[in-house]
Short mmCIF file of N, CA, C and O in Angstrom, two decimals:
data_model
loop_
_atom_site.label_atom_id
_atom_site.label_comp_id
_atom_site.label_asym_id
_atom_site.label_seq_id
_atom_site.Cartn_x
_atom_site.Cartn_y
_atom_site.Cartn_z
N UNK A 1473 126.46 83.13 118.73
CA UNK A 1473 127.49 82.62 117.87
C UNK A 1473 127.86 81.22 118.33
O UNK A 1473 128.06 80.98 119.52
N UNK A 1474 127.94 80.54 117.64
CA UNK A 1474 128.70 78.80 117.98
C UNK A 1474 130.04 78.90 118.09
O UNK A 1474 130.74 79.61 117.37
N UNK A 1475 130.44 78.21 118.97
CA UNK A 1475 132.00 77.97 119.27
C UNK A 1475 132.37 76.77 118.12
O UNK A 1475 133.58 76.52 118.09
N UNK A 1476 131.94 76.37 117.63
CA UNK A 1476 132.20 75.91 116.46
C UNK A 1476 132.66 76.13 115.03
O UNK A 1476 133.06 75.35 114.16
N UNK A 1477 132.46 77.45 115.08
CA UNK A 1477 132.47 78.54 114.00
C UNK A 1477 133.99 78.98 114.44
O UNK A 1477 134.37 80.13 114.21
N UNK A 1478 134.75 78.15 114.99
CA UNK A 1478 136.57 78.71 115.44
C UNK A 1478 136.93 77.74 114.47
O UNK A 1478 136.33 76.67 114.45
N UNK A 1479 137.74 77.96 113.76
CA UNK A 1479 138.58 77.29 112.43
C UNK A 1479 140.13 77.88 112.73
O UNK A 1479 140.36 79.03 113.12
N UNK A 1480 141.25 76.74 112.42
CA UNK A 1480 142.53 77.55 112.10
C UNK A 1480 142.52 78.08 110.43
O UNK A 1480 141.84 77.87 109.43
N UNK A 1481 143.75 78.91 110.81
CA UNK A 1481 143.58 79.83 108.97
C UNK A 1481 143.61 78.60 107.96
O UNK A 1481 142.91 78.65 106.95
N UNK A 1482 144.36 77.55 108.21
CA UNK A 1482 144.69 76.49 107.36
C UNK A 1482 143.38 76.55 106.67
O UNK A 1482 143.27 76.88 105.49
N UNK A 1483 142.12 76.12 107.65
CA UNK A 1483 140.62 75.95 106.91
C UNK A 1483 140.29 76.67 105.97
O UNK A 1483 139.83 76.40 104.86
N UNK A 1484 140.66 78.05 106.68
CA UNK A 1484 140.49 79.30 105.69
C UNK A 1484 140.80 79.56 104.27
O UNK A 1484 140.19 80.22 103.43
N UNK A 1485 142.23 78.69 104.19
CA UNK A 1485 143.11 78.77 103.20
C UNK A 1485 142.75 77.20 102.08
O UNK A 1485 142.81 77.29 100.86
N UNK A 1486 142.52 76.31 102.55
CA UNK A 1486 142.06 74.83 102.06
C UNK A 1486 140.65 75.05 101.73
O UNK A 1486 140.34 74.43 100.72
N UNK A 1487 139.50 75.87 102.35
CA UNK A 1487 138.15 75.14 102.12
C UNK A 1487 137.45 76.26 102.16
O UNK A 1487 136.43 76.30 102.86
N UNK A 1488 138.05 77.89 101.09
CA UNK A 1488 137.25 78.76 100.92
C UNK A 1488 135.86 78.86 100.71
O UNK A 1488 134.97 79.47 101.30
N UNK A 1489 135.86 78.05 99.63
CA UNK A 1489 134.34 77.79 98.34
C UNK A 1489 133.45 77.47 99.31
O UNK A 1489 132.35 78.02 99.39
N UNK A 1490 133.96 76.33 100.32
CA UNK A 1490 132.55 75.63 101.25
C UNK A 1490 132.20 76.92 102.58
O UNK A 1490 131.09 77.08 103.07
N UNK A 1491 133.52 77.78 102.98
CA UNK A 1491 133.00 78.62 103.57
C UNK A 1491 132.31 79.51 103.22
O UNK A 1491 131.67 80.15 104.05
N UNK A 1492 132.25 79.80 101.76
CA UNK A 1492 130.91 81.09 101.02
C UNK A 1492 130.56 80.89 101.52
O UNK A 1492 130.45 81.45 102.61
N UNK A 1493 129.73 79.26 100.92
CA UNK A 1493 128.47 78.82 101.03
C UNK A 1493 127.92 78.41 102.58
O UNK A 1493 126.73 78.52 102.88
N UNK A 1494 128.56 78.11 103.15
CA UNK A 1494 127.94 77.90 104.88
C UNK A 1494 127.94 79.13 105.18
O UNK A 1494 126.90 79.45 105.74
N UNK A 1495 128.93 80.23 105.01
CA UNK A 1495 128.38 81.79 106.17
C UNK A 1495 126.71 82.34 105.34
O UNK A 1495 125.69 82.63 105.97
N UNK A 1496 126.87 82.33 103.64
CA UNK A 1496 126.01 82.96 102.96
C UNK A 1496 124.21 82.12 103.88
O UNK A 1496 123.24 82.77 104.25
N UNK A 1497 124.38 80.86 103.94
CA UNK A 1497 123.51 79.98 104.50
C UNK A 1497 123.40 80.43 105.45
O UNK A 1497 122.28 80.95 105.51
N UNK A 1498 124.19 80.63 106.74
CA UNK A 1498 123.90 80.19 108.33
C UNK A 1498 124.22 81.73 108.89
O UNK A 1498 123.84 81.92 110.05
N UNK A 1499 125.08 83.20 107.99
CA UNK A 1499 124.97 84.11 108.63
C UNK A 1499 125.54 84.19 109.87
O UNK A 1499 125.28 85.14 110.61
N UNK A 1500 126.41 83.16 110.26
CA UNK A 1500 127.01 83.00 111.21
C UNK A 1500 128.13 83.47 110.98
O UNK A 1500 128.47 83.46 109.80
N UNK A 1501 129.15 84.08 112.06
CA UNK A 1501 130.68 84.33 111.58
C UNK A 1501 131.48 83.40 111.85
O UNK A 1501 131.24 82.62 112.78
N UNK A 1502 132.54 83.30 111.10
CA UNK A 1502 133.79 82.36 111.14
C UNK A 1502 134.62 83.17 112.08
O UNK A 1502 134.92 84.35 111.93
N UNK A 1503 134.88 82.59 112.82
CA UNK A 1503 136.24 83.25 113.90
C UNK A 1503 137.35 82.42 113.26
O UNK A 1503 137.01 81.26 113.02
N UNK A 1504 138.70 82.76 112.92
CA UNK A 1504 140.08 82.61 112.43
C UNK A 1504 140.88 82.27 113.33
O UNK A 1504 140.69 83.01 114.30
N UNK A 1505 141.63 81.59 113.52
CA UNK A 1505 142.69 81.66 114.50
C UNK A 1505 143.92 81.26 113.36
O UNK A 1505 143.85 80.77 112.23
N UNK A 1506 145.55 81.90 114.53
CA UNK A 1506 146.50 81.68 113.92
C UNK A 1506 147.20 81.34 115.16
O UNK A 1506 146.83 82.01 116.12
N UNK A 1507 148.30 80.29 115.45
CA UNK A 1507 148.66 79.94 116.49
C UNK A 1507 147.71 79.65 117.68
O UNK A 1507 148.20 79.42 118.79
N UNK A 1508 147.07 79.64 117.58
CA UNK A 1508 146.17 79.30 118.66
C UNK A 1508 144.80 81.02 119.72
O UNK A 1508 143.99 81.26 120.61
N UNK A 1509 145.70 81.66 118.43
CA UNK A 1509 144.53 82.98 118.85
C UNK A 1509 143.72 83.39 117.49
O UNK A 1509 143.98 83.11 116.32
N UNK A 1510 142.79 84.03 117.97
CA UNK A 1510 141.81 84.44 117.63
C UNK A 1510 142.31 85.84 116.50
O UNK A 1510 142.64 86.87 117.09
N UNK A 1511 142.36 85.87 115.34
CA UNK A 1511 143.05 86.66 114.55
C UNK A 1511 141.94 87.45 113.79
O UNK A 1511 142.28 88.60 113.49
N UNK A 1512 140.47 86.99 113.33
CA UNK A 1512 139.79 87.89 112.40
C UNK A 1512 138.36 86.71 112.43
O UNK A 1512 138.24 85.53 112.77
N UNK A 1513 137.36 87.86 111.84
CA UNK A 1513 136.36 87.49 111.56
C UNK A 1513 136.24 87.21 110.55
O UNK A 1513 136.80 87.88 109.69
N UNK A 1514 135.48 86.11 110.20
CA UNK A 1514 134.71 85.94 108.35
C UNK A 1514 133.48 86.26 108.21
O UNK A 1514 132.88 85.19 108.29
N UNK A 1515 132.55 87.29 108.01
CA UNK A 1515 131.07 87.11 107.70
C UNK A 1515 130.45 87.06 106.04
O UNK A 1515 131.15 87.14 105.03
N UNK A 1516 129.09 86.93 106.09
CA UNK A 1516 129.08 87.08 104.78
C UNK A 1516 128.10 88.91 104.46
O UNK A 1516 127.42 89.62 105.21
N UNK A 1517 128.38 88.98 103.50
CA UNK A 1517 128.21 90.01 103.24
C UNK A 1517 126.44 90.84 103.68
O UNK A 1517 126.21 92.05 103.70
N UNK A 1518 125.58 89.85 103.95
CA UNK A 1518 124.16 90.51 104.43
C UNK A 1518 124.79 90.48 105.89
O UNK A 1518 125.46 91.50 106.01
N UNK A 1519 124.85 89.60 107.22
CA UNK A 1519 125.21 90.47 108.00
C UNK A 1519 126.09 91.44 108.12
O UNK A 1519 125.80 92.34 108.92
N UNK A 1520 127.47 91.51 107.32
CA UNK A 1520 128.12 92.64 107.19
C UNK A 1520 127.32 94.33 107.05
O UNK A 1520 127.54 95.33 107.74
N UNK A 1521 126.45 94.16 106.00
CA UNK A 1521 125.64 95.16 105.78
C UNK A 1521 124.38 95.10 107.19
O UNK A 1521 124.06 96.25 107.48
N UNK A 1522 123.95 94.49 107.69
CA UNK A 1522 122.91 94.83 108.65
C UNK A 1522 123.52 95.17 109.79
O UNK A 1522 122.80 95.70 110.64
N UNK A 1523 125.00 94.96 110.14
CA UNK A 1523 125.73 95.04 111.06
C UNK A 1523 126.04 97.07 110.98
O UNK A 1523 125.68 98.01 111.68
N UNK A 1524 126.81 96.92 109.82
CA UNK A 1524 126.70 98.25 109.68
C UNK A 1524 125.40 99.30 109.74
O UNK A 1524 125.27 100.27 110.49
N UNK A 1525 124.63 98.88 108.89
CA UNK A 1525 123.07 99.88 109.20
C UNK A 1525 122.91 99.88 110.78
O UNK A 1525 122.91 100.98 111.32
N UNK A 1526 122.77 98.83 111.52
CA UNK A 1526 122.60 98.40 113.41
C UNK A 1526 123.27 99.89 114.36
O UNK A 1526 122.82 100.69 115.18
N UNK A 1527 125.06 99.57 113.43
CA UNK A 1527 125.84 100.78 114.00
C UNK A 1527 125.44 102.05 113.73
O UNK A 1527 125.32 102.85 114.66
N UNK A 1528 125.15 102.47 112.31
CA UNK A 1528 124.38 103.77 112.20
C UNK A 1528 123.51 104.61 113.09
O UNK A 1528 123.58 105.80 113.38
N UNK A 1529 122.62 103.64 113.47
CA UNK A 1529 121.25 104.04 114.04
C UNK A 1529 122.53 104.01 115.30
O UNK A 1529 123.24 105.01 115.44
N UNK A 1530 122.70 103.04 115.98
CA UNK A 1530 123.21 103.35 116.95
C UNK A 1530 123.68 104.86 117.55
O UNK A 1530 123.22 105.45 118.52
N UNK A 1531 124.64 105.22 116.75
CA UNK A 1531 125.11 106.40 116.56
C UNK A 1531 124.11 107.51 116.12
O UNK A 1531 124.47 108.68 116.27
N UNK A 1532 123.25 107.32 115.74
CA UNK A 1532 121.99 108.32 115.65
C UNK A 1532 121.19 108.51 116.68
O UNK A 1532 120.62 109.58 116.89
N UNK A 1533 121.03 107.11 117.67
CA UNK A 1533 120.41 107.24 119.04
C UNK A 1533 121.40 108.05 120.27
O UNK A 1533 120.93 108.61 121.26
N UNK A 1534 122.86 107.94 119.94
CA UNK A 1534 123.23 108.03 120.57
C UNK A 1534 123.59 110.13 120.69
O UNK A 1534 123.69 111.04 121.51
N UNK A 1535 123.62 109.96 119.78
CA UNK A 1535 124.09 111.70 119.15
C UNK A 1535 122.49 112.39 119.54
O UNK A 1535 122.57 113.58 119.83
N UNK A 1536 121.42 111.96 119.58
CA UNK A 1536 120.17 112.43 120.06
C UNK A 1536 120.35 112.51 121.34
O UNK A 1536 120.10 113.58 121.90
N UNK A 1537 120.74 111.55 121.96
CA UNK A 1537 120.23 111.34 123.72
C UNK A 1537 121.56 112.44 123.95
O UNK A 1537 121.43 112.84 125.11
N UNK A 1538 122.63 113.02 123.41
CA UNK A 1538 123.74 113.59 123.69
C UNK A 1538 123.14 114.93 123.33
O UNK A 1538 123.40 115.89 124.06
N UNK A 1539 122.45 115.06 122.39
CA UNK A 1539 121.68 116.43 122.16
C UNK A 1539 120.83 117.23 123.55
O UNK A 1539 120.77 118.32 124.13
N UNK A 1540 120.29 115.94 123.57
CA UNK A 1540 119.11 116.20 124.83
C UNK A 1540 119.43 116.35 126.33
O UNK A 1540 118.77 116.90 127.21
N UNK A 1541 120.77 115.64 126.40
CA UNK A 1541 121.02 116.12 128.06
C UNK A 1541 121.80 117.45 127.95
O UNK A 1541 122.10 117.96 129.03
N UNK A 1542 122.33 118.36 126.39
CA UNK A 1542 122.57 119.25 126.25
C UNK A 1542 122.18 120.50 125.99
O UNK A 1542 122.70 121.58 125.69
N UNK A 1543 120.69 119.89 126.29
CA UNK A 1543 119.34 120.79 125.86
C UNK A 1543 118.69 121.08 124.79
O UNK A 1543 117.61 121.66 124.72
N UNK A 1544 119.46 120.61 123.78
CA UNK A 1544 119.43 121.12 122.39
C UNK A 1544 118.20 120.84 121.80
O UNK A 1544 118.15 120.64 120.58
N UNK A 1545 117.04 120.79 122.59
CA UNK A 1545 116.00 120.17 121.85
C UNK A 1545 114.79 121.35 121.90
O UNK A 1545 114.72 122.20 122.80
N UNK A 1546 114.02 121.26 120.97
CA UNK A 1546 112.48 121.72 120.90
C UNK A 1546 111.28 121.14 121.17
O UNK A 1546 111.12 119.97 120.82
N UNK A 1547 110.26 121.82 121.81
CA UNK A 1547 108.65 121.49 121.75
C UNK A 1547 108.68 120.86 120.74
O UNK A 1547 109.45 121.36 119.93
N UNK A 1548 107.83 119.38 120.17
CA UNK A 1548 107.20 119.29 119.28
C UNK A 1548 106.50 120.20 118.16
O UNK A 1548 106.75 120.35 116.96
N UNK A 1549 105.23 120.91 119.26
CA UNK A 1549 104.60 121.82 118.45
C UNK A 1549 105.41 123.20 117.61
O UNK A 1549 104.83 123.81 116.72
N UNK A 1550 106.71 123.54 118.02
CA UNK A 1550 107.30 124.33 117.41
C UNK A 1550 107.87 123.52 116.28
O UNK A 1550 107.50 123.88 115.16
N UNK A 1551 108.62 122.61 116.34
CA UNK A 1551 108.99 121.85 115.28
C UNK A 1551 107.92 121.34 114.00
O UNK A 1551 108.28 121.15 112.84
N UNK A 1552 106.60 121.19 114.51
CA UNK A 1552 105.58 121.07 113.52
C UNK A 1552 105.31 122.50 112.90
O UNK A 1552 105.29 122.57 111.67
N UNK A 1553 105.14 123.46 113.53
CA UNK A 1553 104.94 124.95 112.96
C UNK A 1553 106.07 125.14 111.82
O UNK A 1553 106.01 125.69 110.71
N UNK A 1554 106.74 124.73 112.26
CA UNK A 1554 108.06 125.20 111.55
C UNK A 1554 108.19 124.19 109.79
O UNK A 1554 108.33 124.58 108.63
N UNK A 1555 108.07 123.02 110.34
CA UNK A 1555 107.74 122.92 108.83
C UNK A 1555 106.50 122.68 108.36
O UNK A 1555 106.49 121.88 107.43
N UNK A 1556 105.31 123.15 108.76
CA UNK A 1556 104.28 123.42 107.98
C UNK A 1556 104.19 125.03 107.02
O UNK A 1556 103.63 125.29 105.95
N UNK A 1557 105.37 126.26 108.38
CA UNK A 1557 105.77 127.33 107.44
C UNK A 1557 106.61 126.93 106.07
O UNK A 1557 106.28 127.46 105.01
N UNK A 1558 107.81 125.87 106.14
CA UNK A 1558 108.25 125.96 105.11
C UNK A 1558 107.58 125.23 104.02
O UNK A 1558 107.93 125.34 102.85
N UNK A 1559 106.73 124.57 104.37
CA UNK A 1559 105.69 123.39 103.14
C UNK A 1559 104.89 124.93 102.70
O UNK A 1559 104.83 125.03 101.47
N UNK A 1560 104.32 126.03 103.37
CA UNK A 1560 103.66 126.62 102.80
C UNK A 1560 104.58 127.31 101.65
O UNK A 1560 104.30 127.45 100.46
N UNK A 1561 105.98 127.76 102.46
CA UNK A 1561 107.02 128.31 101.50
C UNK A 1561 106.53 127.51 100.01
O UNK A 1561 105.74 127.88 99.14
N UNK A 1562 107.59 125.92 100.14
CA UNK A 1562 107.15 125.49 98.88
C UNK A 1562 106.36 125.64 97.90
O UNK A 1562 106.62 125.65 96.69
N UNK A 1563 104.85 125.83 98.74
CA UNK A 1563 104.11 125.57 97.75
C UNK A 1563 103.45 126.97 96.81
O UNK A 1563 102.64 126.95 95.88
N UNK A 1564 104.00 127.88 97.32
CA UNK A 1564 104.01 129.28 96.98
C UNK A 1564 104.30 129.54 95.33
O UNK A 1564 104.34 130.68 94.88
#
């Protein structure tokens, strides 16, 4: 991230239109300040969305590796048996 990308809200509030267009461009976030702190992020809406999908998986890696030191896991080869029985189900 650029330390450059720190704006007071004033900017925020004066020079919306040009901020679309530079986050939509550069994907960079706008950091906000109010008084001299750091108050909110601006992104544009594709990293917003890749940010979120990033966290998903996250939480999918993480809920696995939490499975597994809990034992909760199977052989491969049972897990393949298992749905090659139900594909046969299907196709019945």
């Amino acid at each position: 991230m650029k330390l450059s990308n720190i704006k007071p809200i004033s900017y925020l509030k004066s020079d919306a239109a040009r901020i679309v267009t530079e986050l939509t461009e550069t994907h960079e976030p706008l950091i906000i300040t109010q008084n001299g702190e750091a108050k909110l992020v601006v992104q544009d809406i594709y990293t917003f969305e890749r940010q979120r999908q990033t966290n998903a998986l996250l939480r999918i890696l993480a809920l696995g590796q939490k499975e597994i030191a809990e034992g909760k896991v199977s052989p491969a080869t049972d897990v393949f048996a298992e749905l090659d029985r139900l594909d046969e189900e299907d196709n019945e």
